[in-house]
mmCIF file of C-alpha atoms in Angstrom:
data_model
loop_
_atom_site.group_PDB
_atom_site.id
_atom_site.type_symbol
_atom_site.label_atom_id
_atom_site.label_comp_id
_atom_site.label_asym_id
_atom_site.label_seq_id
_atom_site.Cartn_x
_atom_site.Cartn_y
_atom_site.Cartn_z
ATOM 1 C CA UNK A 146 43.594 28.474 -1.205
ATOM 2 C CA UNK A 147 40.816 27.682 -3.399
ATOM 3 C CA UNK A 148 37.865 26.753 -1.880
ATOM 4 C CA UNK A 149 35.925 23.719 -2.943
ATOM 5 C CA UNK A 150 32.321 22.308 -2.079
ATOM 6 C CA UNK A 151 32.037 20.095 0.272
ATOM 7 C CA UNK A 152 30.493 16.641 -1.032
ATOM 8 C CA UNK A 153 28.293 14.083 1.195
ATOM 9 C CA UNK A 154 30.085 11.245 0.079
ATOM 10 C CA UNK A 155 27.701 9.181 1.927
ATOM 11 C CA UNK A 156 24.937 10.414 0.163
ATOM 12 C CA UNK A 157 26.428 10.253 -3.577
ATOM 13 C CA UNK A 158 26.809 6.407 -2.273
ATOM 14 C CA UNK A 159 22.935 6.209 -1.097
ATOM 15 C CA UNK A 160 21.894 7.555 -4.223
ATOM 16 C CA UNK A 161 24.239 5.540 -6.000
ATOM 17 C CA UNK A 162 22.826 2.368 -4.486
ATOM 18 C CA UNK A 163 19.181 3.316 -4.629
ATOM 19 C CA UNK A 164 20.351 3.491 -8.360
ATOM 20 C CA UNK A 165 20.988 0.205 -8.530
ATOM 21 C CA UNK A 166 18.167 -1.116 -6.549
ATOM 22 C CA UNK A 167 15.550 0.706 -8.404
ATOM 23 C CA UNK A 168 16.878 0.060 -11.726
ATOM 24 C CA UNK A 169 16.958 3.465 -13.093
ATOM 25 C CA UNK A 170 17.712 7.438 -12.202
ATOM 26 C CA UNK A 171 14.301 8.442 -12.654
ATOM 27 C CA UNK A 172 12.942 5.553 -10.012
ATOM 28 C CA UNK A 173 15.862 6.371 -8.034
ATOM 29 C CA UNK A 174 14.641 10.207 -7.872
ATOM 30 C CA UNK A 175 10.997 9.271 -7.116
ATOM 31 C CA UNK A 176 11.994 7.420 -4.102
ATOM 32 C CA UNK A 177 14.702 10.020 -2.683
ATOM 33 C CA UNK A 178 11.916 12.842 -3.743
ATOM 34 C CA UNK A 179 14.021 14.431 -5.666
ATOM 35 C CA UNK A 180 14.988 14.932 -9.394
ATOM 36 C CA UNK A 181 16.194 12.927 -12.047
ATOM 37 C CA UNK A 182 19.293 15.829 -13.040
ATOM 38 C CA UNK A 183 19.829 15.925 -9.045
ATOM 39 C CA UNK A 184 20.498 11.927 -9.137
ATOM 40 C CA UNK A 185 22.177 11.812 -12.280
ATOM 41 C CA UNK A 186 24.314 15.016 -11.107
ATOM 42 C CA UNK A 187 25.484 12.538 -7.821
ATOM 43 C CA UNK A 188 25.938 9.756 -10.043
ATOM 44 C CA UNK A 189 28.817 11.647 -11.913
ATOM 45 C CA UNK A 190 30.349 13.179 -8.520
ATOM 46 C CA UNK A 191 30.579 9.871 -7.236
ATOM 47 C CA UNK A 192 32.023 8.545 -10.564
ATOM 48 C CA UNK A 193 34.297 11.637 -10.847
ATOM 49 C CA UNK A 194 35.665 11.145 -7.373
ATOM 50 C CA UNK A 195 36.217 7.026 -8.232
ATOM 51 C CA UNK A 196 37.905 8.074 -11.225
ATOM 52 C CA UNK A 197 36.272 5.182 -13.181
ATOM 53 C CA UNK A 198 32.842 4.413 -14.786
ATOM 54 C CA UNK A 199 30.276 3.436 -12.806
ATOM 55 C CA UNK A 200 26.922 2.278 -14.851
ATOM 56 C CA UNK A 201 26.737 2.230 -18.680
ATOM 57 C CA UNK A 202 23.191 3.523 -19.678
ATOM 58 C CA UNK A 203 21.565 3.199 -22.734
ATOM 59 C CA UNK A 204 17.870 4.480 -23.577
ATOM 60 C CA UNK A 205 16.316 1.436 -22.533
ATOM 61 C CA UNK A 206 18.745 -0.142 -20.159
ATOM 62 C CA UNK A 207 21.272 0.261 -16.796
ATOM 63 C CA UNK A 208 23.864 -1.719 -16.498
ATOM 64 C CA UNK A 209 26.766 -1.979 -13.893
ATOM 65 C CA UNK A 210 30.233 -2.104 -15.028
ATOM 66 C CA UNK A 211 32.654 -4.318 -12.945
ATOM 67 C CA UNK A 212 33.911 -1.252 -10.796
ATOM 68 C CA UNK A 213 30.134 -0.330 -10.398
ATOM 69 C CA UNK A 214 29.702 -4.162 -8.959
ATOM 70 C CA UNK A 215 32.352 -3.639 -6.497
ATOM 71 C CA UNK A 216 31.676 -0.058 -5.401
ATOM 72 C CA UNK A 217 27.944 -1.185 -5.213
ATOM 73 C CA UNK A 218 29.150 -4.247 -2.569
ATOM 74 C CA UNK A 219 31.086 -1.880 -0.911
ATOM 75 C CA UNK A 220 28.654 1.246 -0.831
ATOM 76 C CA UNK A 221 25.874 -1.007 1.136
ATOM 77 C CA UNK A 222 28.602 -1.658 3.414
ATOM 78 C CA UNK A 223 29.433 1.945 4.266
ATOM 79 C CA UNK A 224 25.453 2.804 4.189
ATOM 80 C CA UNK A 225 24.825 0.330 6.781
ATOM 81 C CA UNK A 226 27.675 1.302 8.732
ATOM 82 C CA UNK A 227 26.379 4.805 8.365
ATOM 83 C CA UNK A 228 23.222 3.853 9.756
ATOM 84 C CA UNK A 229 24.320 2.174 12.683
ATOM 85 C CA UNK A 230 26.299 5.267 13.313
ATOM 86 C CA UNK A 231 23.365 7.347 13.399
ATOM 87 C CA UNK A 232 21.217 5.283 14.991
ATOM 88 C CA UNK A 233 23.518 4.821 18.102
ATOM 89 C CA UNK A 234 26.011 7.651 18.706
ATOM 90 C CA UNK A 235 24.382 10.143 21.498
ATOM 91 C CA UNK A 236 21.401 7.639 21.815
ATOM 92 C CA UNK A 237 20.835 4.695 24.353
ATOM 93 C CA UNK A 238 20.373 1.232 23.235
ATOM 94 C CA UNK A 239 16.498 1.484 23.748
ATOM 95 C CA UNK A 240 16.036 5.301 22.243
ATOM 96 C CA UNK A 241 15.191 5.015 18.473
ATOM 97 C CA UNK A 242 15.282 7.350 16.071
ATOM 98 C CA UNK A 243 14.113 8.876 13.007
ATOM 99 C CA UNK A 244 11.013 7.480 11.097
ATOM 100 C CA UNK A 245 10.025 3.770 11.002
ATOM 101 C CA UNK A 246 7.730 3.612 7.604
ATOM 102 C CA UNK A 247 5.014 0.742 8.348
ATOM 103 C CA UNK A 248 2.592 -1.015 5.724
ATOM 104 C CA UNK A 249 -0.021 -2.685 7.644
ATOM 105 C CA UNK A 250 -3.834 -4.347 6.518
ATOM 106 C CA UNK A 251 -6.815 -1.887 6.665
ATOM 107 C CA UNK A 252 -8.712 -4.068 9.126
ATOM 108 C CA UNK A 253 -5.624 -4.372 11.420
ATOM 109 C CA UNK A 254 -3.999 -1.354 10.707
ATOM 110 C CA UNK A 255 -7.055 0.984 11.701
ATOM 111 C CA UNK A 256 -8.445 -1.254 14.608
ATOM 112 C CA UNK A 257 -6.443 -3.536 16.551
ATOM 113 C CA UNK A 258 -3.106 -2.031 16.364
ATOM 114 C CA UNK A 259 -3.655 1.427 17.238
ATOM 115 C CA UNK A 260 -3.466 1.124 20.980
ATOM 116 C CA UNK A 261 -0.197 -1.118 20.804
ATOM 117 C CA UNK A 262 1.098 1.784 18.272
ATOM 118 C CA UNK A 263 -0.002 4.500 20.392
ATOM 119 C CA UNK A 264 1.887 2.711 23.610
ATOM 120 C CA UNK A 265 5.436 2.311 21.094
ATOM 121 C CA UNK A 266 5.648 6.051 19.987
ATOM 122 C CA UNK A 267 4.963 7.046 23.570
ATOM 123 C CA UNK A 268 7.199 4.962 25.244
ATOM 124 C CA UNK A 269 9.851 6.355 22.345
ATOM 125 C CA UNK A 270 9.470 10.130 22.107
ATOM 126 C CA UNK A 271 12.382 10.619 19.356
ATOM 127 C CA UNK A 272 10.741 7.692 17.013
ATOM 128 C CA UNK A 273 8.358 9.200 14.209
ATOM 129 C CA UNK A 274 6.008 6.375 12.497
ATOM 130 C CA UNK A 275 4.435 6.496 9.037
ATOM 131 C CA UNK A 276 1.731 4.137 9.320
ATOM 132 C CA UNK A 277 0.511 3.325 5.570
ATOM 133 C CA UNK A 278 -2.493 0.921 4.953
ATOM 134 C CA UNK A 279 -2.255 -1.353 2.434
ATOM 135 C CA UNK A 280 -3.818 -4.888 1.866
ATOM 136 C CA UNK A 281 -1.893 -6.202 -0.664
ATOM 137 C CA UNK A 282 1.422 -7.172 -0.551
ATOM 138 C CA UNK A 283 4.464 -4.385 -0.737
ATOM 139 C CA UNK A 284 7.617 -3.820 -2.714
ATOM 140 C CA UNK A 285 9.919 -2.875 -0.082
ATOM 141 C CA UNK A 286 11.599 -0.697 -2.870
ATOM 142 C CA UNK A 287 9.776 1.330 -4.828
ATOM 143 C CA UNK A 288 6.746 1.493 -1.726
ATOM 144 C CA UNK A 289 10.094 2.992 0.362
ATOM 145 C CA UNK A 290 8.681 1.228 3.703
ATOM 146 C CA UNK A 291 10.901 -0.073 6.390
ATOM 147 C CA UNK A 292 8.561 -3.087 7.354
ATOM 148 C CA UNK A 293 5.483 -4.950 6.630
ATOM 149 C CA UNK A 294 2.561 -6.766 8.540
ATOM 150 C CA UNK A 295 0.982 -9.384 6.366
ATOM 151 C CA UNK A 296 -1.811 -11.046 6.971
ATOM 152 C CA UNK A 297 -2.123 -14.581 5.359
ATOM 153 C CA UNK A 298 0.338 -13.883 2.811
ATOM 154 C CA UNK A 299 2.849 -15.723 1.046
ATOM 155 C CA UNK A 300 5.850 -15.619 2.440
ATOM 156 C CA UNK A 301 8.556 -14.468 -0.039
ATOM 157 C CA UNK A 302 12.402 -16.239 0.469
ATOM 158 C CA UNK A 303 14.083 -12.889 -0.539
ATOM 159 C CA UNK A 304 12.603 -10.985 2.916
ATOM 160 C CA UNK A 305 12.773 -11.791 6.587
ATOM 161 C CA UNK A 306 9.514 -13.054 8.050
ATOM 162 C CA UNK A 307 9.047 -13.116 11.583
ATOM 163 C CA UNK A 308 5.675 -15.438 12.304
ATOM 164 C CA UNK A 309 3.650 -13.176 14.912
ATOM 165 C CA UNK A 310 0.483 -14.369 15.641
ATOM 166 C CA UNK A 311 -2.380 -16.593 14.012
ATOM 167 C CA UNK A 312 -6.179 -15.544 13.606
ATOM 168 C CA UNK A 313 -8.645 -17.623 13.597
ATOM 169 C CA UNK A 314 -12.093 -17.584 10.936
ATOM 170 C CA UNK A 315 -15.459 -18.691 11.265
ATOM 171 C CA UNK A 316 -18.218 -19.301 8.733
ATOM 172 C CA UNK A 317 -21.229 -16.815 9.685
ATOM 173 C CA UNK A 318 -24.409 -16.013 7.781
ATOM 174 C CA UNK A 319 -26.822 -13.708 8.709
ATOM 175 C CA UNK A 320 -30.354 -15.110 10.410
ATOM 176 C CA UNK A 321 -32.521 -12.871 7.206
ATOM 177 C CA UNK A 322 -30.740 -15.440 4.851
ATOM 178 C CA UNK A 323 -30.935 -18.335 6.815
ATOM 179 C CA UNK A 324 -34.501 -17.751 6.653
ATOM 180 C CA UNK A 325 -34.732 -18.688 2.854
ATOM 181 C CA UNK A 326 -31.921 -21.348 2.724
ATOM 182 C CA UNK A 327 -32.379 -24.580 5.276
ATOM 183 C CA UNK A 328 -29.447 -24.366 7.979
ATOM 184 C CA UNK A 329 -26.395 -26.460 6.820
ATOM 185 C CA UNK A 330 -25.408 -29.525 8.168
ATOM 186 C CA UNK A 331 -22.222 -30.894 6.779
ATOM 187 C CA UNK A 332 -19.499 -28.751 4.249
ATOM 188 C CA UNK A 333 -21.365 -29.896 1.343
ATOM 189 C CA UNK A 334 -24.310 -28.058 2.226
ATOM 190 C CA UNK A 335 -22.637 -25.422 1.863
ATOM 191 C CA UNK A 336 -22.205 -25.269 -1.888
ATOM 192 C CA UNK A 337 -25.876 -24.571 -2.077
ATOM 193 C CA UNK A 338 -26.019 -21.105 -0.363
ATOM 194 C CA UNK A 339 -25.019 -17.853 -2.023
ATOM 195 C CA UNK A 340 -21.314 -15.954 -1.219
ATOM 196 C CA UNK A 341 -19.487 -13.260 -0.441
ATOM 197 C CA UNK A 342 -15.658 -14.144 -1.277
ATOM 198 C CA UNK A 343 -13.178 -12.286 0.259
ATOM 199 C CA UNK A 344 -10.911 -12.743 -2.975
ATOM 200 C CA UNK A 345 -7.434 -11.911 -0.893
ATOM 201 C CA UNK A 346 -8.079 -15.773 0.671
ATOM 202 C CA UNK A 347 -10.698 -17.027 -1.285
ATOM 203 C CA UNK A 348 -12.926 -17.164 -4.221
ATOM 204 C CA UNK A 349 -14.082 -20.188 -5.949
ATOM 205 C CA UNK A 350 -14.317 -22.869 -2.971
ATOM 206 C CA UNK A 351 -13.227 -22.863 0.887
ATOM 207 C CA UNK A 352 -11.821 -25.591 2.819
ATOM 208 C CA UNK A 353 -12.659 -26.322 6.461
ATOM 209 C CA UNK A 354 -11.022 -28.646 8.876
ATOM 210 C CA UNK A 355 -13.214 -30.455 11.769
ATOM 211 C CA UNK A 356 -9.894 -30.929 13.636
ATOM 212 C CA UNK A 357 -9.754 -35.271 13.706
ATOM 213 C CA UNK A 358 -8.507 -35.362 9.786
ATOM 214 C CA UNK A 359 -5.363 -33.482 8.482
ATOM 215 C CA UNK A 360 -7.579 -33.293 5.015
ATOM 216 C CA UNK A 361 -9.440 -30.564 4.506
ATOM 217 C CA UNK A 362 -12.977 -30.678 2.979
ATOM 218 C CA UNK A 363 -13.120 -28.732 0.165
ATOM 219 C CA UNK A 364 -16.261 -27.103 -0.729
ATOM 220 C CA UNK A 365 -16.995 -25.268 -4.293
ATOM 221 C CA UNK A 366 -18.721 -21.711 -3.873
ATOM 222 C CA UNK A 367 -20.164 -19.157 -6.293
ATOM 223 C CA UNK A 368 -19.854 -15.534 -4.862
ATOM 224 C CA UNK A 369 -22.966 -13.488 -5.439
ATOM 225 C CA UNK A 370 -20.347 -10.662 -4.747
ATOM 226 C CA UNK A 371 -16.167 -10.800 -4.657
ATOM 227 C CA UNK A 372 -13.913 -7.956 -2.372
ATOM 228 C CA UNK A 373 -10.717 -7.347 -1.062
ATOM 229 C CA UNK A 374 -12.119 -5.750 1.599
ATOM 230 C CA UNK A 375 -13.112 -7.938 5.028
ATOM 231 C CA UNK A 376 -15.450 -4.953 6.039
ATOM 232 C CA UNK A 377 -16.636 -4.905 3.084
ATOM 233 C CA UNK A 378 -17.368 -8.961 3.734
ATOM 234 C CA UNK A 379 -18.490 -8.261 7.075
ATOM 235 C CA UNK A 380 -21.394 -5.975 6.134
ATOM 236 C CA UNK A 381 -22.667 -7.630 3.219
ATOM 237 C CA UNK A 382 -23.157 -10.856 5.139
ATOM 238 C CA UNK A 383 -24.588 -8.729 7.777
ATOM 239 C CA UNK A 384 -27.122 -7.380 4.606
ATOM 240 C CA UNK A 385 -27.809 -10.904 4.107
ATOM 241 C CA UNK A 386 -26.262 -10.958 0.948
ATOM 242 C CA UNK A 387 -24.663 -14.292 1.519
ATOM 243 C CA UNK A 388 -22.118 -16.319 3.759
ATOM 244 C CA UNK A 389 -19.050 -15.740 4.679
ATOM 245 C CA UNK A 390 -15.601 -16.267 6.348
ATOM 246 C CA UNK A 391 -14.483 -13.728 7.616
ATOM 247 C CA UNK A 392 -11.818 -13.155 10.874
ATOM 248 C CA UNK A 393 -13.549 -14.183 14.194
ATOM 249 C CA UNK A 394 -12.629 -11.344 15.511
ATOM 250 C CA UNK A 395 -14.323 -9.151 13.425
ATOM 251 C CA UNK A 396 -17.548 -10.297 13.589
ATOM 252 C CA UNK A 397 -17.256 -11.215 17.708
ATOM 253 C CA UNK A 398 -19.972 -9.160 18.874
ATOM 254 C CA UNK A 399 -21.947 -9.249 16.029
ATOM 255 C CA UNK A 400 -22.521 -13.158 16.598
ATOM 256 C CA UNK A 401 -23.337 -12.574 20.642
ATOM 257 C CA UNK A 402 -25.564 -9.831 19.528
ATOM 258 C CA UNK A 403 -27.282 -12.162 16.936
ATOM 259 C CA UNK A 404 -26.888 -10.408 14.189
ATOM 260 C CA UNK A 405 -24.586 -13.431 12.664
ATOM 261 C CA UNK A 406 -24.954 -17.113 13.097
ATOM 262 C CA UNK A 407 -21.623 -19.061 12.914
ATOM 263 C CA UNK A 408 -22.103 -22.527 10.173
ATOM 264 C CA UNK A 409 -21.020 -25.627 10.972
ATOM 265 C CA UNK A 410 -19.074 -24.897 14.341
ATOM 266 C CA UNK A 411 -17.080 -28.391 14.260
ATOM 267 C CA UNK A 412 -15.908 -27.286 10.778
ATOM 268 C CA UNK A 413 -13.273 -24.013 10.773
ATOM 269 C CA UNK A 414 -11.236 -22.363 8.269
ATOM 270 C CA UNK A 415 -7.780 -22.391 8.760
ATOM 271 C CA UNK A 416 -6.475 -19.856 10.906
ATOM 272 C CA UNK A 417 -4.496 -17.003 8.986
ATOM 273 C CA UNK A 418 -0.539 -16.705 9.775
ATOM 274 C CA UNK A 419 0.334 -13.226 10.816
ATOM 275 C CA UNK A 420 4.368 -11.811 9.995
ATOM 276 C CA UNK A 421 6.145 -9.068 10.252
ATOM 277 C CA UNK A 422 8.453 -8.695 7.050
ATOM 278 C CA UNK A 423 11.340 -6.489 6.571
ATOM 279 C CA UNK A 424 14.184 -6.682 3.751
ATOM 280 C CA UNK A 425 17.350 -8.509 3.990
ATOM 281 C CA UNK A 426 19.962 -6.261 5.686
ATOM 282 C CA UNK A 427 23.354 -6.409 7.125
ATOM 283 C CA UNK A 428 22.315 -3.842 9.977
ATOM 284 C CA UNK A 429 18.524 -2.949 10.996
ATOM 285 C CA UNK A 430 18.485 0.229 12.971
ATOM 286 C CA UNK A 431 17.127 0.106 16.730
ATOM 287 C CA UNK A 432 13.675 1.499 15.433
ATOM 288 C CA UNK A 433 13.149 -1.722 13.507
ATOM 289 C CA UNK A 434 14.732 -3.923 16.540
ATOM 290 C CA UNK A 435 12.000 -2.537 18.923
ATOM 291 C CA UNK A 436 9.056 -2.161 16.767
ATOM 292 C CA UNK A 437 9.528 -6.161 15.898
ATOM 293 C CA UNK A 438 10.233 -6.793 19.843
ATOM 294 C CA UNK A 439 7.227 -4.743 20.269
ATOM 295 C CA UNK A 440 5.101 -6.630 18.270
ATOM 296 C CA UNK A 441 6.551 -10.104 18.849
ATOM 297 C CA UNK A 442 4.872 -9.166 22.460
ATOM 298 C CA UNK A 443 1.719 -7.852 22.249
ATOM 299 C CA UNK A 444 0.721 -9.215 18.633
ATOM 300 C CA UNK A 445 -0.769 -12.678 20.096
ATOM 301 C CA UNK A 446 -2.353 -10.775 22.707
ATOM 302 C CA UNK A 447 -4.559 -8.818 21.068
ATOM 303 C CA UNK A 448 -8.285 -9.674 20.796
ATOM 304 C CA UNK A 449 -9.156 -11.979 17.987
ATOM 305 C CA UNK A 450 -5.514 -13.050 17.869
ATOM 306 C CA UNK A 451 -3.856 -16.365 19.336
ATOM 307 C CA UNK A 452 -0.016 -17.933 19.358
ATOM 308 C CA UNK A 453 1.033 -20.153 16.574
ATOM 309 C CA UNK A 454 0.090 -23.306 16.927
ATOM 310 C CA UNK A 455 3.306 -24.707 16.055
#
């Protein structure tokens, strides 16, 4: 009997449909971490086994062919199925495993989550974690992450967003540069005194609500300096470069301590909306399920953070 190789037809399938998603073999190979002839070498098992033709590639385009459409329909199918097989056979309901890829905020992600991270991977010994800071927002896709926590963000129609937690902002300067400037009394006041824009929220004007009107006033700014970074923000105002908004947790103990002054207390910021976003999927493995659960708990909980005020 002649022997033949065994083929994981699974994996010619997860290949195939990273294929797909990515839009070509060589993205496909960068996010399996593996080569462009070891892709295209699936891609021709899978179509050999089919017996028909499943993308038609030119040198600047991939297209799907109508069998490719249907085996693509049916290969996420078998892939999630695959998944939930894996994910649940020998394992108890509340026993993830494998590795849960994470994108989370600098300022969050190295701070205030930590001890609610450290309880999860205790509390699940099988579960590994790749926690990956990022502030801006991710590409599910090519960044090859499971979930995201965004801070703030947009919320796009094509992922799941599950609204966590709100944090509120304050308007601080420090006492050095409210030394030179006369303390402000109303928004407009405002406009007068130099920045520091924390260009992820905002950068040419703020708007602050004194909680009576639904309108916001809306004051025009001119940023002696412009960051993505809110500890960045945070110690530049402290430098007395210039005023800021900035998360109230963040700058906490710095205002008990006197080292910031909040503006205009009956005025605030809007709070910031905090989600946890995930793709669109027919299954989500139980290390998704409990991380979400997880954080659904303990994110309005945490210091500086408050329930949605719905």
């Amino acid at each position: 009997m002649k022997r033949t190789e065994r083929i994981d037809r699974v994996e010619l399938m997860r290949t195939f449909a990273r294929i797909v998603e990515s839009g070509s073999l060589s993205a496909a190979a960068r996010q399996l971490g593996t080569t462009q002839a070891t892709v295209s070498r699936r891609l021709q098992s899978l179509e050999t086994l089919l017996g028909v033709r499943l993308l038609l590639r030119t040198t600047h385009a991939t297209k799907l062919t109508d069998d490719g459409e249907r085996c693509y329909q049916h290969a996420r199918k078998v892939i999630d199925s695959w998944l939930a097989l894996e994910d649940e056979v020998g394992q108890s309901e509340d026993e993830p495993v494998g590795t849960l890829r994470v994108r989370a905020p600098h300022a969050f992600g190295q701070e205030q989550l930590l001890a609610p991270l450290s309880q999860f991977l205790m509390r699940y010994p099988q579960l590994s974690v790749d926690w990956m800071l990022y502030d801006r927002s991710a590409d599910f896709l090519s960044d090859n992450i499971d979930c995201a926590i965004r801070v703030g963000a947009e919320i796009d129609p094509n992922t799941v967003s599950v609204l966590l937690a709100e944090v509120p902002r304050c308007v601080v300067a420090a006492p050095e540069l409210l030394s030179r400037h006369a303390m402000p009394e109303v928004p407009d006041d405002l406009t007068a005194l130099p920045w520091i824009a924390l260009n992820t929220f905002y950068h040419q004007h703020i708007e602050l609500f004194d909680g009576a009107s639904p309108q916001p006033a809306r004051v025009a700014i001119s940023p002696r300096l412009s960051t993505d970074s809110l500890y960045v923000t945070r110690t530049m105002a402290l430098n007395g470069l210039g005023v800021a908004v900035v998360s109230s947790w963040t700058v906490e103990q710095d205002i008990r301590e006197g080292r910031l002054v909040p503006l205009l207390p009956g005025w605030q910021p809007a709070a910031l909306p905090v989600h946890l976003v995930y793709p669109w999927s027919r299954y989500y493995p139980a290390r998704l399920r409990r991380f979400l659960e997880m954080m659904r708990e303990v994110m309005p909980q945490i210091v500086g953070m408050r329930k949605p005020l719905l």
